[in-house]
Short mmCIF file of C-alpha atoms in Angstrom, two decimals:
data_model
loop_
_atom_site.label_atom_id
_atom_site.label_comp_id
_atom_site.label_asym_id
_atom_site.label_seq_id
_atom_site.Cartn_x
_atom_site.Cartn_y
_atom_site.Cartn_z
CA UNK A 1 0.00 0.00 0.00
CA UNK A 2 2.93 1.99 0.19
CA UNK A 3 4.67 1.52 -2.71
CA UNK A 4 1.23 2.00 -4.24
CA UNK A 5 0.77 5.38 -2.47
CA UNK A 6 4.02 6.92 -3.20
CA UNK A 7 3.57 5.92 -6.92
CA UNK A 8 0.16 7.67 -6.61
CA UNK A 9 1.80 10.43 -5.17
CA UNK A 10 4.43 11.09 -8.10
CA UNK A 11 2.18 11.03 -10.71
CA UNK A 12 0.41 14.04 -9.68
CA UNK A 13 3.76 15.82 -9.09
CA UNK A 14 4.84 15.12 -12.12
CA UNK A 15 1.50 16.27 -13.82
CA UNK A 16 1.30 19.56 -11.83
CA UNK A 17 4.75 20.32 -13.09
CA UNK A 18 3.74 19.65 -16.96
CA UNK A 19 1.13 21.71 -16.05
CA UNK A 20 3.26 24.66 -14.67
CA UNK A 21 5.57 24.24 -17.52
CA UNK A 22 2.69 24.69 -20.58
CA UNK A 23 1.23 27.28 -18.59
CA UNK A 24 4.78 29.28 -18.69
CA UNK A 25 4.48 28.75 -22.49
CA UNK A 26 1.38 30.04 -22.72
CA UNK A 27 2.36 33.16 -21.23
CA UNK A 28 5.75 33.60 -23.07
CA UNK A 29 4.04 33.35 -26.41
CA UNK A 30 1.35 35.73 -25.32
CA UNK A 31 3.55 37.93 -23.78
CA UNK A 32 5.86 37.71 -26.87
CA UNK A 33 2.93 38.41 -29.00
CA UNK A 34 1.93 41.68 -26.97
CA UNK A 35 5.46 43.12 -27.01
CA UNK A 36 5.59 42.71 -30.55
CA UNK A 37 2.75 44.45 -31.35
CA UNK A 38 3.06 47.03 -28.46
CA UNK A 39 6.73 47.42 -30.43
CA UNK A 40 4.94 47.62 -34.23
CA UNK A 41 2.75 49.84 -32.93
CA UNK A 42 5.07 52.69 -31.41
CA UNK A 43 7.82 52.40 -34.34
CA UNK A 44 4.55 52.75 -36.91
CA UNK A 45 3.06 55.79 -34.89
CA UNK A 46 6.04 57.32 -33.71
CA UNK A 47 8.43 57.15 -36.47
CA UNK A 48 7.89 57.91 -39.80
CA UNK A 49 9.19 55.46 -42.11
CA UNK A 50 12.09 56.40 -44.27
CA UNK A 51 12.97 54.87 -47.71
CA UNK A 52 16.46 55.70 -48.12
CA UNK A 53 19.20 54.24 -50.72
CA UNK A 54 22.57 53.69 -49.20
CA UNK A 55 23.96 53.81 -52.43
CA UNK A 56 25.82 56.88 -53.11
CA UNK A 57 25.65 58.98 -56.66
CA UNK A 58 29.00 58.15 -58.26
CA UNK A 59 29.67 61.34 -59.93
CA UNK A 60 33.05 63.65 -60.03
CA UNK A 61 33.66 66.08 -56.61
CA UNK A 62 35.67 69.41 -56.97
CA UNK A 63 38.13 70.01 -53.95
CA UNK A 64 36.02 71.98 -51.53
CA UNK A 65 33.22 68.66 -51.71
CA UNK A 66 35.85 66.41 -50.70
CA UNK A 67 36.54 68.00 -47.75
CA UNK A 68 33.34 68.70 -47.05
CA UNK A 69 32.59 64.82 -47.59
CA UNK A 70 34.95 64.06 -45.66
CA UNK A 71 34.29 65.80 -42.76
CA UNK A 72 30.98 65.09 -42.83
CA UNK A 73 32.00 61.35 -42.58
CA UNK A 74 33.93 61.98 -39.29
CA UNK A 75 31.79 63.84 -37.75
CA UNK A 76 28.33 61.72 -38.61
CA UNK A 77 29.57 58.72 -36.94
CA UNK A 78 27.29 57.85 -34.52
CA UNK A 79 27.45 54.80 -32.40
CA UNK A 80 24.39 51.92 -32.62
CA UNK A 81 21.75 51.36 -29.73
CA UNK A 82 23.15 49.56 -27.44
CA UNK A 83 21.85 45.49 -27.24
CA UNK A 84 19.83 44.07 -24.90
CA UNK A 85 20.21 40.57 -23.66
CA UNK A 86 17.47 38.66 -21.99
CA UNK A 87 17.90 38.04 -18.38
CA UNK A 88 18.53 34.07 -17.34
CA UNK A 89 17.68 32.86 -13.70
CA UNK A 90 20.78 30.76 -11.89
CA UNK A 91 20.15 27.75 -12.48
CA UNK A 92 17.91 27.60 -15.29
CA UNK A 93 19.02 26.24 -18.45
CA UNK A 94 16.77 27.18 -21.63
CA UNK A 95 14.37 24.69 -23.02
CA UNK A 96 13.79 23.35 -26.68
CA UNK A 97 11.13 26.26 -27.40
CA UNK A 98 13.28 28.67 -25.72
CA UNK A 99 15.71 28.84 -28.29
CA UNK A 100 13.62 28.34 -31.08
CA UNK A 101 12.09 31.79 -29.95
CA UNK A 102 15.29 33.71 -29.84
CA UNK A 103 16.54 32.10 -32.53
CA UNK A 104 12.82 33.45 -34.73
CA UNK A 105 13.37 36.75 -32.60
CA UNK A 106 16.86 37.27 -34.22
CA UNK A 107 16.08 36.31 -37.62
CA UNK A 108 13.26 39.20 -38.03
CA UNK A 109 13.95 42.20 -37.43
CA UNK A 110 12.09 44.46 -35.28
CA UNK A 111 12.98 47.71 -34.29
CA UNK A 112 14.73 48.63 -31.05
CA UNK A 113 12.62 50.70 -28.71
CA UNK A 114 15.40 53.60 -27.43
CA UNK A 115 15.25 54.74 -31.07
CA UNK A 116 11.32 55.71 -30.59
CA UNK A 117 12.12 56.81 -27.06
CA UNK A 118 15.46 58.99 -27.75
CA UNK A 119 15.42 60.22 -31.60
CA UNK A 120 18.29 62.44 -30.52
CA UNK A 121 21.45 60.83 -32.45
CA UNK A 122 19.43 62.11 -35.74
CA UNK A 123 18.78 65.55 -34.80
CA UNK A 124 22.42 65.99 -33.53
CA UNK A 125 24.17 63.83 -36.32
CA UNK A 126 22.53 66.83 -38.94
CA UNK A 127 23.64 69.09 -36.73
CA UNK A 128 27.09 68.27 -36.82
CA UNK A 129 27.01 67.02 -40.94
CA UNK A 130 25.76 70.89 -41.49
CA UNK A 131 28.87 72.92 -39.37
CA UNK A 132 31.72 71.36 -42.02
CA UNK A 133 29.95 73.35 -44.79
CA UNK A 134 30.05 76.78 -42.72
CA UNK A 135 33.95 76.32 -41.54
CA UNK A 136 35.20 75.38 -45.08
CA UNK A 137 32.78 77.46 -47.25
CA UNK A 138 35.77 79.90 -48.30
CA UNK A 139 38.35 77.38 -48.42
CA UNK A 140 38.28 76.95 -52.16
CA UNK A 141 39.65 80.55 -52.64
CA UNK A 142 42.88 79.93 -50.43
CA UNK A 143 45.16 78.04 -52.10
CA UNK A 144 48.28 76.47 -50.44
CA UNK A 145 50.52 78.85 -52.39
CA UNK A 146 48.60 81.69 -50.55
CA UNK A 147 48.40 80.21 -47.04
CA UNK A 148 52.40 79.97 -46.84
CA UNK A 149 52.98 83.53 -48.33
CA UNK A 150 50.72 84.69 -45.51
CA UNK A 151 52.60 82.49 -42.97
CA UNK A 152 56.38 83.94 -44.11
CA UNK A 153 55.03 87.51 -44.44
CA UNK A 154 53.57 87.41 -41.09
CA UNK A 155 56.67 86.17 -39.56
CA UNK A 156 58.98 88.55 -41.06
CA UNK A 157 56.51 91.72 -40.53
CA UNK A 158 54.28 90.90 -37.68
CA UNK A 159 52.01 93.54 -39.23
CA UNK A 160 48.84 92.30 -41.52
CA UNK A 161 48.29 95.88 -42.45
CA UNK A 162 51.79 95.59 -44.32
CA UNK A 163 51.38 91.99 -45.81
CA UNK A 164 47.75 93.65 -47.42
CA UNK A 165 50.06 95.79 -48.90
CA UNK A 166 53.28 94.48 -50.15
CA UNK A 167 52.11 90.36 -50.93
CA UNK A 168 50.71 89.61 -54.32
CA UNK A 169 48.14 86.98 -53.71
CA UNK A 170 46.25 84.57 -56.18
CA UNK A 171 43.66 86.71 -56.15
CA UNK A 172 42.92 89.63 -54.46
CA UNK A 173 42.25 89.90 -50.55
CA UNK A 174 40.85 92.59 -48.64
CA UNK A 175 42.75 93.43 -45.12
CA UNK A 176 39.66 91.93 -43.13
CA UNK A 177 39.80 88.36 -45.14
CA UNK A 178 43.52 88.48 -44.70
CA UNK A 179 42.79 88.98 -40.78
CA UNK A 180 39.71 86.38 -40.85
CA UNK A 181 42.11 83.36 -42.51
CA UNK A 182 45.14 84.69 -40.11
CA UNK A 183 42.73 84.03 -37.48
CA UNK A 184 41.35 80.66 -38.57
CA UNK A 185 45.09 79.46 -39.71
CA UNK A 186 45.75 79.90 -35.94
CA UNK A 187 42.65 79.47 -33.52
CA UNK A 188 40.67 76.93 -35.99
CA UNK A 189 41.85 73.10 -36.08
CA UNK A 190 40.24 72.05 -39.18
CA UNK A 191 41.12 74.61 -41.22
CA UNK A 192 45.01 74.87 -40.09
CA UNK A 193 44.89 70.76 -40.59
CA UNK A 194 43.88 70.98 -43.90
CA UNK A 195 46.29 74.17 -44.86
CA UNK A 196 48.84 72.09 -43.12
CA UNK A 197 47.94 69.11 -45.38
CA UNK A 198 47.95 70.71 -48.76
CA UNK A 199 51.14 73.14 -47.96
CA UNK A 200 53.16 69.59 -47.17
CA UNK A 201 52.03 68.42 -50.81
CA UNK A 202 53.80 71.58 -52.64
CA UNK A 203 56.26 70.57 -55.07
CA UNK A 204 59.99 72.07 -53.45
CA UNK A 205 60.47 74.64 -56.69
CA UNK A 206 57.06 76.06 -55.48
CA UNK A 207 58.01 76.59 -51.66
CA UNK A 208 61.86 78.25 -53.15
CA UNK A 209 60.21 80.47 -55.21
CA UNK A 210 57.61 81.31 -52.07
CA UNK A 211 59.60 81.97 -49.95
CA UNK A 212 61.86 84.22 -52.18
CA UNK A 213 58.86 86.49 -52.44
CA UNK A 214 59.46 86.85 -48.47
CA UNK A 215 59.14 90.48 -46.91
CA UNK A 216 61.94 92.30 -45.77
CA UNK A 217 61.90 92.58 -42.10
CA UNK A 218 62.71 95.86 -40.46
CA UNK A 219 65.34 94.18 -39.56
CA UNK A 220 67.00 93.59 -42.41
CA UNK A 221 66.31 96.68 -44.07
CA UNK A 222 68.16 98.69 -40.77
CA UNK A 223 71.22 96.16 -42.13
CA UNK A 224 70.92 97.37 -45.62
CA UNK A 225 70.66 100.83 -44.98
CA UNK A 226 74.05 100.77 -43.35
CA UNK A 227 75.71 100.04 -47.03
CA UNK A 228 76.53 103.81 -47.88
CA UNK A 229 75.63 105.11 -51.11
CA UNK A 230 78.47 106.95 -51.87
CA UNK A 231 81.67 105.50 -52.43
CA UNK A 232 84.37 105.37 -49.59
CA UNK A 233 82.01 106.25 -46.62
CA UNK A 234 82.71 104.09 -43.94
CA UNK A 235 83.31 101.00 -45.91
CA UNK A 236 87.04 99.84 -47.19
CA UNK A 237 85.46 98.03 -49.90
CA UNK A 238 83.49 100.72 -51.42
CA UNK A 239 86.44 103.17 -52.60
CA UNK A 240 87.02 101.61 -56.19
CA UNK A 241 83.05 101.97 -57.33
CA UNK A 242 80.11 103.76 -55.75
CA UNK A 243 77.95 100.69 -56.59
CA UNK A 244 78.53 98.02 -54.04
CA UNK A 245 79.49 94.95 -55.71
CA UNK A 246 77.85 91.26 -55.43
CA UNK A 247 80.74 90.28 -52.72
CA UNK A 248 79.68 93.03 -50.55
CA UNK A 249 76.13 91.80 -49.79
CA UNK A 250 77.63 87.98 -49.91
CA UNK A 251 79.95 89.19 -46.41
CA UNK A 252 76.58 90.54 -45.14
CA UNK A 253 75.16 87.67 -45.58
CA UNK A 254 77.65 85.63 -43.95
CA UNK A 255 77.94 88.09 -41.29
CA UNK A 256 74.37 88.14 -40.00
CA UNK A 257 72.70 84.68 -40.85
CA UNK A 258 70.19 85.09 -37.98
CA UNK A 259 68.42 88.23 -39.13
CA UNK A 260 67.67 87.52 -43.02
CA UNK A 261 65.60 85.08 -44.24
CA UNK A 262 67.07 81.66 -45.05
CA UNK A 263 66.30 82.14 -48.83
CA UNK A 264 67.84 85.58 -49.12
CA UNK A 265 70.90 85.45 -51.41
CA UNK A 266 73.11 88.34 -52.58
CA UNK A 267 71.33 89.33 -55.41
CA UNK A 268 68.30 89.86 -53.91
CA UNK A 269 69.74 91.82 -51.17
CA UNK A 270 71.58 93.87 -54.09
CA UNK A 271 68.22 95.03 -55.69
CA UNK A 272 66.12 95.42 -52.38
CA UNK A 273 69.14 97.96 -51.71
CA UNK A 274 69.00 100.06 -54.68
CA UNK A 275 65.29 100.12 -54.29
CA UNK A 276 66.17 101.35 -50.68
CA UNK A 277 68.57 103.69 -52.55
CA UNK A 278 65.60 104.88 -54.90
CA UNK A 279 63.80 105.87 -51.96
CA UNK A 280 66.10 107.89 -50.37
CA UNK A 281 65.81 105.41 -47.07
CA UNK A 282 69.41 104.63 -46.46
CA UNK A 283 71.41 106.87 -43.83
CA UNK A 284 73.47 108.80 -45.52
CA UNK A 285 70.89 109.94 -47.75
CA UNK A 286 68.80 112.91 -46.92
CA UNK A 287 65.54 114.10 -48.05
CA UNK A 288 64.46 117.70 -48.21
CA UNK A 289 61.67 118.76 -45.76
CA UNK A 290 58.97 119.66 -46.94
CA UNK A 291 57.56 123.39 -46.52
CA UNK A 292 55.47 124.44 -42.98
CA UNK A 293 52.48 125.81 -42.92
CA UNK A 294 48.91 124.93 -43.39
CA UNK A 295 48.93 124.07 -46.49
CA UNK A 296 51.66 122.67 -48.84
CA UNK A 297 52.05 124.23 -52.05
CA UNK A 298 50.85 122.13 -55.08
CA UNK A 299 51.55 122.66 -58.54
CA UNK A 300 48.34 124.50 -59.32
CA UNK A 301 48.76 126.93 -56.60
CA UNK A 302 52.04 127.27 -57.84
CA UNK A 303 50.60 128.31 -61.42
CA UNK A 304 48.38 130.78 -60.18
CA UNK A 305 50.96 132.89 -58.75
CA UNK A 306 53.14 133.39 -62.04
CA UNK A 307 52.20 136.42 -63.21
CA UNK A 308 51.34 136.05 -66.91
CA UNK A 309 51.89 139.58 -67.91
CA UNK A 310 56.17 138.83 -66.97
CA UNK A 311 55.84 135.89 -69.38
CA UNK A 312 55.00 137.56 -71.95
CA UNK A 313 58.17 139.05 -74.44
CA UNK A 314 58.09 142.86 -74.84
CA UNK A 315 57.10 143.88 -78.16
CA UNK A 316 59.64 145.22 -80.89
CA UNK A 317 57.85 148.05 -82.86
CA UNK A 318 60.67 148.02 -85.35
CA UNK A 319 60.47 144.55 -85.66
CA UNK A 320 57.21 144.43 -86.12
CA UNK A 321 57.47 147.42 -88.82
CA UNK A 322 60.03 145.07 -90.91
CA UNK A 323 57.87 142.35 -90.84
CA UNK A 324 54.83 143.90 -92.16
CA UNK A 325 56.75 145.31 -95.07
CA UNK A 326 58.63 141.99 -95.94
CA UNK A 327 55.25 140.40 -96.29
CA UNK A 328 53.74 142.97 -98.52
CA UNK A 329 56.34 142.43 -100.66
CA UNK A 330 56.16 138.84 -100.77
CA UNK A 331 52.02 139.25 -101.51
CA UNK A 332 52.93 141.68 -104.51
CA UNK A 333 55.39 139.03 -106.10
CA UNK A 334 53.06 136.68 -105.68
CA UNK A 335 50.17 138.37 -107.56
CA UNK A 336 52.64 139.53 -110.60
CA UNK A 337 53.31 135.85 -110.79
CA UNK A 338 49.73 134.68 -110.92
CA UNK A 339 49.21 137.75 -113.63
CA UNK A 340 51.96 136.70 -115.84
CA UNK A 341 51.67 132.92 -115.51
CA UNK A 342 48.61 132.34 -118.65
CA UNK A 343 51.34 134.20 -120.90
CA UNK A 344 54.41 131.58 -119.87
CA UNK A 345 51.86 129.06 -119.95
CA UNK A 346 51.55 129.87 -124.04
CA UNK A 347 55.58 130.21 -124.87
CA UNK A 348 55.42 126.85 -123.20
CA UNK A 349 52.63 125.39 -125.25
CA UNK A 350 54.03 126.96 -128.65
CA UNK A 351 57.51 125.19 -127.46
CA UNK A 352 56.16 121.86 -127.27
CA UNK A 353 53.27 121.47 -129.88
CA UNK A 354 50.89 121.08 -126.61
CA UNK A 355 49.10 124.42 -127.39
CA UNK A 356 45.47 124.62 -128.13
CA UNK A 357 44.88 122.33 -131.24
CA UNK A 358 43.26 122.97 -134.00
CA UNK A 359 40.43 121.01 -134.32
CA UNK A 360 38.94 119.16 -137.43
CA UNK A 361 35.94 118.80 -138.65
CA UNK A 362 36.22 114.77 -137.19
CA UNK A 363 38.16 115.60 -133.76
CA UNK A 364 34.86 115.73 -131.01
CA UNK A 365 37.64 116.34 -128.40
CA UNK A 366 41.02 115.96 -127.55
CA UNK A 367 43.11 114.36 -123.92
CA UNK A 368 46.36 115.91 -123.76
CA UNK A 369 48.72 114.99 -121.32
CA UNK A 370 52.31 115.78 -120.89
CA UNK A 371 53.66 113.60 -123.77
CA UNK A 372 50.86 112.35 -125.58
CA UNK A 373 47.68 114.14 -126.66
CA UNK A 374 44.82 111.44 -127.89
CA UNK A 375 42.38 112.46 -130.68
CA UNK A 376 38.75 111.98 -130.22
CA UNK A 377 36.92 111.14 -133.55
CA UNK A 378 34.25 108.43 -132.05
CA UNK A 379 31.22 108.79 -129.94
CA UNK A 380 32.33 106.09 -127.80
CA UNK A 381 36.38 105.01 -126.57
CA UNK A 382 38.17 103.16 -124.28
CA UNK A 383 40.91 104.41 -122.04
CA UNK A 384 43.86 101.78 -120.13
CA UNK A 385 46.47 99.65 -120.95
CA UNK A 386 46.98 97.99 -124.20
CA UNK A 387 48.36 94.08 -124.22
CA UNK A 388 49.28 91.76 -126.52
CA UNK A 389 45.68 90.08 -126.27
CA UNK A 390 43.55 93.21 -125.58
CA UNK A 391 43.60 96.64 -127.54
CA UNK A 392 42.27 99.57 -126.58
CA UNK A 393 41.69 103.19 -128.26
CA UNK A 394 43.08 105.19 -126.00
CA UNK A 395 47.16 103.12 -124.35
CA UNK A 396 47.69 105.30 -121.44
CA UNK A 397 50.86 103.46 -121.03
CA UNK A 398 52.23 106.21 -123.86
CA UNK A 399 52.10 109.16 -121.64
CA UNK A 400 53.87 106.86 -118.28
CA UNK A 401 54.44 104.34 -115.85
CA UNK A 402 50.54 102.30 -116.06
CA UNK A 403 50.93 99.14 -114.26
CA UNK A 404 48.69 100.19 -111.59
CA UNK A 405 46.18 100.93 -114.36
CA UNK A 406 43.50 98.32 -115.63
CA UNK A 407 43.54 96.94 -119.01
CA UNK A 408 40.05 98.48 -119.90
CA UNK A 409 40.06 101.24 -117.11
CA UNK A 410 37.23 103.60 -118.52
CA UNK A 411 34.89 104.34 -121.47
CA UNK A 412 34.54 108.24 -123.18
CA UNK A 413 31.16 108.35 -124.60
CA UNK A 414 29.28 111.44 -126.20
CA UNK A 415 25.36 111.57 -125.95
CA UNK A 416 22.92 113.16 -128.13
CA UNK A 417 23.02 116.55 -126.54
CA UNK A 418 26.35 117.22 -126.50
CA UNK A 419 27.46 115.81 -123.00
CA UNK A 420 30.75 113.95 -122.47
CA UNK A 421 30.84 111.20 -119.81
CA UNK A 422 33.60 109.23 -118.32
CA UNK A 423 32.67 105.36 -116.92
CA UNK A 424 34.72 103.63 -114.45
CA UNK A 425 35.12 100.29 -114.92
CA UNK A 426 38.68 99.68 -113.47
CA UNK A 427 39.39 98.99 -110.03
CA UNK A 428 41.13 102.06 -109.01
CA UNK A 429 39.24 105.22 -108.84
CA UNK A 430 39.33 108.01 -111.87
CA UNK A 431 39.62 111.58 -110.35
CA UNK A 432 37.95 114.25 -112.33
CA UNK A 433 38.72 117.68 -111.39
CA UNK A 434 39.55 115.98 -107.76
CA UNK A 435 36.61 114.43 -107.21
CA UNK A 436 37.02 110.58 -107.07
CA UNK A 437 34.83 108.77 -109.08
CA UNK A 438 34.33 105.22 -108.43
CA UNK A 439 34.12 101.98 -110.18
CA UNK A 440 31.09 101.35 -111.39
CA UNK A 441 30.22 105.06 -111.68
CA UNK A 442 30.26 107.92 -114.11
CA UNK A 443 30.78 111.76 -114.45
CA UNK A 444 30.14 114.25 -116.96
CA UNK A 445 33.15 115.90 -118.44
CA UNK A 446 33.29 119.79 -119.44
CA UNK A 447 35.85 121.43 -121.47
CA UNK A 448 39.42 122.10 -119.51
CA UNK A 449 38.53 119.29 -116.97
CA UNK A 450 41.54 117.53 -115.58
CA UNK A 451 41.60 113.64 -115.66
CA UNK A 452 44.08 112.01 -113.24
CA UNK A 453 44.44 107.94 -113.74
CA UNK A 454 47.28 106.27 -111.00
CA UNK A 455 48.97 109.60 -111.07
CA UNK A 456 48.94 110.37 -114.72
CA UNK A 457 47.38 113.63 -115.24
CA UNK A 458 45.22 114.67 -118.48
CA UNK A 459 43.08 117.94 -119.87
CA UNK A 460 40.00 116.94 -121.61
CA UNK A 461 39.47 119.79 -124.74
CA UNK A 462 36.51 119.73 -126.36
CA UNK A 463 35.45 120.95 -130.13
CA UNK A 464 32.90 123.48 -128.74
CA UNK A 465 32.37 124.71 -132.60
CA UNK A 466 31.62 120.75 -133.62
CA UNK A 467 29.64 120.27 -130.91
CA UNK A 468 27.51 123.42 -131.19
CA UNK A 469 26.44 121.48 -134.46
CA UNK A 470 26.01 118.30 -133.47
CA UNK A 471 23.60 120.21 -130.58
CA UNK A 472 21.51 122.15 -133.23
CA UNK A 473 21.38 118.89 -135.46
CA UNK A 474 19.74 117.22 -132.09
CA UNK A 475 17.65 120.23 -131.85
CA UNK A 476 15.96 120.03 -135.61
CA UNK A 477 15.80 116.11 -134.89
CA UNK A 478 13.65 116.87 -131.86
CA UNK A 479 11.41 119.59 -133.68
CA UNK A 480 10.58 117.41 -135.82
#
């Protein structure tokens, strides 16, 4: 009865235990099941969701975005929510459906809840992606070359007012952007890391011809201005030439290699000193003072106060007298000339068969020049230069040099009434009288009108008694 009694005993022990344990199960999955929705439902409600493409655009970056990207990169890195680890009891070892729960659980993912409960990472990670942009907006402008020419001007003058001045930038700087990058290059770490950066990358031959564009400290220029500008002041060295020579700024040098710059050499201490020299800002030179007062005399106030009337040369009566008398006589020869000039004009026309010709009854008009004179006895001819393949009426080659004139250069023609007019059809102009006359164009020609071709000069005559009947013939024609 015993044995039978403890066995009875068991059995219910072992069934309240099964019972326990599927009752446990029942509550993990339904507990399981409300955290996941409690979970759904604050990530869907509290959280937008965000479709996003961690791909990035592969395109080319200038400079300044690489930086930017760059910093951005460093300063966006965030770390992850932290992971939380089911608690175990001592003593308790995890069943079969225990670990095919976590083991579901970490396949899907669901969403943390500290990123509903503390969105703050986001907020501070754009935050700190947006202050790159504002430190290295203006870094594009300063180049490396620029940065160290501010650094070794700085140094040598410890004045910014004087580096505005006397450095050659780039580009060009105002005195407060020189101050704001002086500033940054000093007090700002990202900015003097990345000048630091691209300085180091500067080819050598860059940096030596930098830093040979150095300032002259005050220094150095105290140094210079010792070297006297006359010859055999002071100085041994200086008695056979008043210009120092090469060796003289060498022993300088050598004498005082703390004060100037490591990359000063003799010749450029040689021209900064005659620039010194230029300026009248060595010590033995003196300048004169200007004048006292309250105002310094300029060049128009100067002006003003010459008196014009002293300028002015005091007149010679008798000069005068013999002046007016020479040029009457010189008018009176003048106009005797003009007076006797149509009868010299004849002797030389009776000398050289170029007088007046007689016309005949055929002659409409005549072009005489100074060799040649050409007959008119068609309504119509052609004036140039005659070839071998072309012939014209009228060679002007006859009277002179014609190569600049065109084979068929112009056309004579008489019209009904009695009008002569010349055609251009060259490609230099004719001038009649003076007045050009193009190609393409004509003139009318009267009698005792000059005709000038390339410099070859002609008088058109015309047969005013032959033409007087040719006009009345015209006249009957039209009566009728």
């Amino acid at each position: 009865m015993e044995q039978d009694l403890q066995g009875a005993s068991v059995v219910p022990g072992t069934a309240g235990c099964a019972a326990v344990q599927s009752r446990s199960e029942d509550e993990d999955l339904a507990s399981g099941k409300d955290t996941k929705r409690t979970a759904a439902q604050a990530f869907s409600g509290g959280v937008p969701k965000r479709r996003s493409s961690s791909r990035s655009i592969k395109r080319k970056k200038f400079d300044d975005e690489l930086v930017e990207s760059s910093l951005a990169k460093s300063s966006s890195r965030v770390k992850g929510p932290p992971v939380i680890e089911p608690a175990r009891c001592s003593g308790s070892e995890p069943s079969s459906n225990e670990r095919k729960k976590v083991s579901k659980s970490s396949s899907t993912p669901v969403p943390p809840l500290t990123t509903v409960a503390a969105p703050t990472p986001i907020t501070k990670r754009v935050k700190k992606s947006k202050q790159p942009l504002q430190i290295t907006k203006d870094l594009g402008r300063w180049k490396p070359t620029d940065d160290l020419l501010l650094i070794n001007a700085v140094l040598q003058t410890t004045d910014l007012t004087a580096v505005h001045l006397g450095v050659k930038f780039s580009c060009r700087f105002t005195l407060r952007e020189i101050q704001e990058r002086w500033y940054a290059l000093l007090y700002d770490p990202v900015i003097s890391k990345l000048a630091w950066q691209a300085m180091r990358q500067l080819h050598p031959e860059a940096i030596a011809a930098i830093q040979s564009k150095a300032l002259f400290s005050r220094a150095e220029e105290a140094l210079l201005a010792k070297i006297p500008s006359v010859s055999g002041v002071g100085f041994t060295w200086l008695k056979s030439t008043s210009q120092p020579k090469l060796e003289v700024f060498q022993e300088l040098l050598s004498k005082h290699p703390g004060v100037f710059y490591p990359s000063r050499t003799a010749k450029s201490l040689m021209v900064h000193w005659q620039l010194l020299k230029q300026y009248y800002l060595l010590e033995d030179q003196t300048v004169q003072p200007l004048p006292k007062g309250d105002q310094v005399l300029n060049f128009s106030d100067a002006e003003q106060l010459v008196d014009d009337a002293k300028l002015k040369e005091s007149r010679d009566e008798v000069l005068e007298h013999e002046l007016m008398i020479a040029d009457r006589h010189q008018k009176r020869e003048i106009r005797q000339l003009e007076q006797e000039l149509p009868r010299w004009q004849v002797l030389v026309d009776s000398i050289t068969g170029m007088n007046s010709p007689d016309f005949d009854n055929q002659t409409l008009a005549a072009l005489r020049g100074r060799m040649v004179r050409y007959l008119m006895r068609s309504r119509e001819i052609t004036l140039g230069r005659a070839t071998k393949d072309k012939q014209i009426d009228v060679d002007l080659s006859l009277e002179g040099p014609a190569w600049k004139i065109s084979r068929k250069q112009g056309i004579i023609k008489l019209k009904n009434n009695g009008d002569f007019f010349i055609a251009n059809e060259g490609r230099r102009p004719i001038y009649i009288d003076g007045r050009p006359v193009l190609s393409g164009n004509k003139w009318k020609l009267n009698n005792n009108s000059v005709v000038e071709i390339a410099g070859l000069r002609f008088v058109f005559l015309i047969n005013q008694e032959l033409i007087a009947l040719i006009k009345a013939e015209a006249a009957k024609m039209n009566q009728q």
